[in-house]
Short mmCIF file of C-alpha atoms in Angstrom, two decimals:
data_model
loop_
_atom_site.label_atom_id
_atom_site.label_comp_id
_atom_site.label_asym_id
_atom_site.label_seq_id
_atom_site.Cartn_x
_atom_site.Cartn_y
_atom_site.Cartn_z
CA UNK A 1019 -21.85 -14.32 -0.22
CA UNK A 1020 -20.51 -17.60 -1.67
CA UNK A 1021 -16.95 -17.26 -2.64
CA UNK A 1022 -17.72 -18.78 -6.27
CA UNK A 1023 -20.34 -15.69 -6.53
CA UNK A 1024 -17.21 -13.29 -5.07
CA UNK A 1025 -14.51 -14.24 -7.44
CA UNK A 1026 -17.12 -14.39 -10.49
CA UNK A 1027 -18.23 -10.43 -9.87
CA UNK A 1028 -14.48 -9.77 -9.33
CA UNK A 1029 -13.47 -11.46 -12.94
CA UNK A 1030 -16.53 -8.92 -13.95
CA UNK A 1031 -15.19 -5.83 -12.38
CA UNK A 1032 -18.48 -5.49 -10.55
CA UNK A 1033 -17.27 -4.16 -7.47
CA UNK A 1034 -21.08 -2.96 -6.42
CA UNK A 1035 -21.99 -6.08 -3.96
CA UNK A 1036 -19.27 -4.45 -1.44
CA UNK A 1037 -21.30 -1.28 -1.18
CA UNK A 1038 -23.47 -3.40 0.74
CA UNK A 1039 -21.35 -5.22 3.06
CA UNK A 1040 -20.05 -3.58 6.34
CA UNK A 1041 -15.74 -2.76 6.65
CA UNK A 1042 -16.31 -5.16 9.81
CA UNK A 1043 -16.95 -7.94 7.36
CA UNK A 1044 -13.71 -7.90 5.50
CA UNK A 1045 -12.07 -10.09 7.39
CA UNK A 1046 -14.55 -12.99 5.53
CA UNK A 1047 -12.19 -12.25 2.53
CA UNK A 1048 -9.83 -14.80 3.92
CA UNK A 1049 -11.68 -18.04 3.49
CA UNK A 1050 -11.01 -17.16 0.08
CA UNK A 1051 -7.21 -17.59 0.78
CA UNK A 1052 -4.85 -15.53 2.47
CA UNK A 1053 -3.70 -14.24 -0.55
CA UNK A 1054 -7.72 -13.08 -0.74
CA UNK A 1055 -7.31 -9.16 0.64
CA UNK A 1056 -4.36 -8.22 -1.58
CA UNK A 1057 -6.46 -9.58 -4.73
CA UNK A 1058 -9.12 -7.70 -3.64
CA UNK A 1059 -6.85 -4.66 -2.42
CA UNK A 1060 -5.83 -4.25 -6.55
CA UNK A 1061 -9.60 -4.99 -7.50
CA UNK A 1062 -10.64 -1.99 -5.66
CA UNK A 1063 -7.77 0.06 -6.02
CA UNK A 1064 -8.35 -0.43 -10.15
CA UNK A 1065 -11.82 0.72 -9.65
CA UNK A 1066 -11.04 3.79 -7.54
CA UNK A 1067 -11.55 2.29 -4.76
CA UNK A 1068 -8.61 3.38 -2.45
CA UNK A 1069 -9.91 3.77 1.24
CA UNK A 1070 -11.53 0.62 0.26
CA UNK A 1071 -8.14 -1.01 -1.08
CA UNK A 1072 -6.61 0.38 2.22
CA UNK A 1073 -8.46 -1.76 4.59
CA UNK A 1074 -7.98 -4.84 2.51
CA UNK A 1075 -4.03 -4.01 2.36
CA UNK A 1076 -4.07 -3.36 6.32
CA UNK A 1077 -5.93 -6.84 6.43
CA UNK A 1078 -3.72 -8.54 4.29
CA UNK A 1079 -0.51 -7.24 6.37
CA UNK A 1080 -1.80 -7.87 9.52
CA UNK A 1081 -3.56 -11.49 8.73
CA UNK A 1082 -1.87 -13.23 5.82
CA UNK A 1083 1.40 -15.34 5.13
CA UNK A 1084 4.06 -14.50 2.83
CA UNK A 1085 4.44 -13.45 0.26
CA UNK A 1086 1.03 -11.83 0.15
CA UNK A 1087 1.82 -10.41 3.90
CA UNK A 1088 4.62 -8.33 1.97
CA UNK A 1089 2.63 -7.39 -1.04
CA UNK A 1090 0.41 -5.84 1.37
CA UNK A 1091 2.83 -4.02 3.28
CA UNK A 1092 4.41 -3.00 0.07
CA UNK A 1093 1.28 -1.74 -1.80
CA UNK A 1094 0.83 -0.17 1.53
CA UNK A 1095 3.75 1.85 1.57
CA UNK A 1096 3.23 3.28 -1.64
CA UNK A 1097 -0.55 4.39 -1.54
CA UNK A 1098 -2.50 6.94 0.90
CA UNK A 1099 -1.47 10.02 2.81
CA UNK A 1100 2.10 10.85 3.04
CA UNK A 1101 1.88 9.93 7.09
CA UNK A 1102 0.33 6.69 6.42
CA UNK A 1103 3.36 6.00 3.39
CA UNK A 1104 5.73 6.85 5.82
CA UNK A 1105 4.00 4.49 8.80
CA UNK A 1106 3.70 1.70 6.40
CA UNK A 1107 7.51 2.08 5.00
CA UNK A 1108 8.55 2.20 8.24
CA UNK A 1109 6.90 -1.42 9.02
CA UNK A 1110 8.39 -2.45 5.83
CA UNK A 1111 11.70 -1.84 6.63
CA UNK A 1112 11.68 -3.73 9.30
CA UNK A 1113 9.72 -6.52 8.24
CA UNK A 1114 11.81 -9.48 7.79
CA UNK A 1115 11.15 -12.15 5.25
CA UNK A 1116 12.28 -13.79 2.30
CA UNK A 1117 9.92 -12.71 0.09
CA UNK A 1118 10.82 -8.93 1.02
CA UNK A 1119 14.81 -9.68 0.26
CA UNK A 1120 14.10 -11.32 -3.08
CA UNK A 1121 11.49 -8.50 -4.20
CA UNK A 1122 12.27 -5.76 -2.18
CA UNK A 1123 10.43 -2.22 -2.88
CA UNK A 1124 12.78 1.00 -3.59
CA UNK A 1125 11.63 2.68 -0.03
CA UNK A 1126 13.80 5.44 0.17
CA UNK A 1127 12.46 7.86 -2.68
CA UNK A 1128 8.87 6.95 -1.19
CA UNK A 1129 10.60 7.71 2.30
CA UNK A 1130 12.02 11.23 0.97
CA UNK A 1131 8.55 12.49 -0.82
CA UNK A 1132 6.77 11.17 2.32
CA UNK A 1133 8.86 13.59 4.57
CA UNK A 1134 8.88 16.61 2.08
CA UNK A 1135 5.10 16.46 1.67
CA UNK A 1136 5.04 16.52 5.55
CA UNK A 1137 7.95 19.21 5.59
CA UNK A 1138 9.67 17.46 8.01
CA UNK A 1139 12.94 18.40 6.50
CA UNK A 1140 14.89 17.91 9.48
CA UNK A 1141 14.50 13.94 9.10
CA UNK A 1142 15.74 13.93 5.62
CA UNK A 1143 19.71 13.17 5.26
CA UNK A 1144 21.57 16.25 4.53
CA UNK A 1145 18.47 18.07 4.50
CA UNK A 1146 16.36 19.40 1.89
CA UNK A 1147 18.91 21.50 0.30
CA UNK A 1148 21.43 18.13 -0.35
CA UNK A 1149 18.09 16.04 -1.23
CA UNK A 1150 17.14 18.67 -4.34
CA UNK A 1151 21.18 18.92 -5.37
CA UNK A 1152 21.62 15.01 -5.02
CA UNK A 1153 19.00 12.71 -5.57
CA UNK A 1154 17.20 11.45 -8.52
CA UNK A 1155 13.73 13.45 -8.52
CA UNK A 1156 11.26 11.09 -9.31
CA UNK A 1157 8.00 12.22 -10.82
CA UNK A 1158 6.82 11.86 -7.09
CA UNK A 1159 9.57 13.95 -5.66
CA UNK A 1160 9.35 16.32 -7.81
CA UNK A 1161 5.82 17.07 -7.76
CA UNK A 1162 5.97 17.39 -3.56
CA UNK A 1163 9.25 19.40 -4.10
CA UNK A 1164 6.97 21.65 -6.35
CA UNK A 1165 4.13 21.86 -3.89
CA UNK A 1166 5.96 23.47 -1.56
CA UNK A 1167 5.98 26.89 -3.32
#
């Protein structure tokens, strides 16, 4: 599909033309730009879209230059299961770049609701019992915190 035709359903919210096209394909987003699969990632993930929006973010992290590279990882480590949020957080703290120092994401309540959604208290800092007494509960962290009842 023409990249004209793309970026014209896109401006239309008409997200129905990537029904049709196989996950193998996505890689085509790039001749759009590198900055192509993180536009697309928060197209899709605005529609609903988020297994969709998942393998454009993967793309995005694996293929593009800053500072769409760090969007990606970024957008990554704050969407999908708690495992993959604490992969992707775990990439992002050690990816290195300029971009990531300037704008840099708030990792550590996504890190702490990541690991008390996957009970693996014994990797949280002064354990569970410190992390309720101590931190901030974000709306996040509390809701996981909740869950575990």
């Amino acid at each position: 599909m023409p990249g004209d035709l793309v970026l014209s359903r896109l401006a239309a919210r008409d997200y129905s033309f990537l029904d049709a096209i196989d996950h193998k394909r996505y890689g085509e987003v790039l001749s759009l730009g590198t900055e192509g699969p993180w536009f697309m990632a928060r197209h899709l993930s605005r529609a609903g879209k988020s297994a969709e929006a998942r393998v454009f973010l993967e793309l995005g992290a694996a293929r593009s230059v800053e500072p769409f590279k760090t969007l990606c990882l970024q957008d990554l480590a704050l969407a999908g299961s708690a495992a993959e949020r604490l992969a992707a957080l775990e990439v992002l703290d050690r990816h290195e770049s300029s971009f990531n120092r300037a704008y840099p994401v708030a990792t550590e309540p996504a890190r702490l609701t990541a690991l008390v959604e996957l009970r693996r208290f014994g990797e949280i800092p002064g354990g569970l019992a410190r992390l309720v007494r101590e931190e901030p509960l974000t709306p996040a962290l509390a809701e996981a915190i909740t869950a575990l009842s």
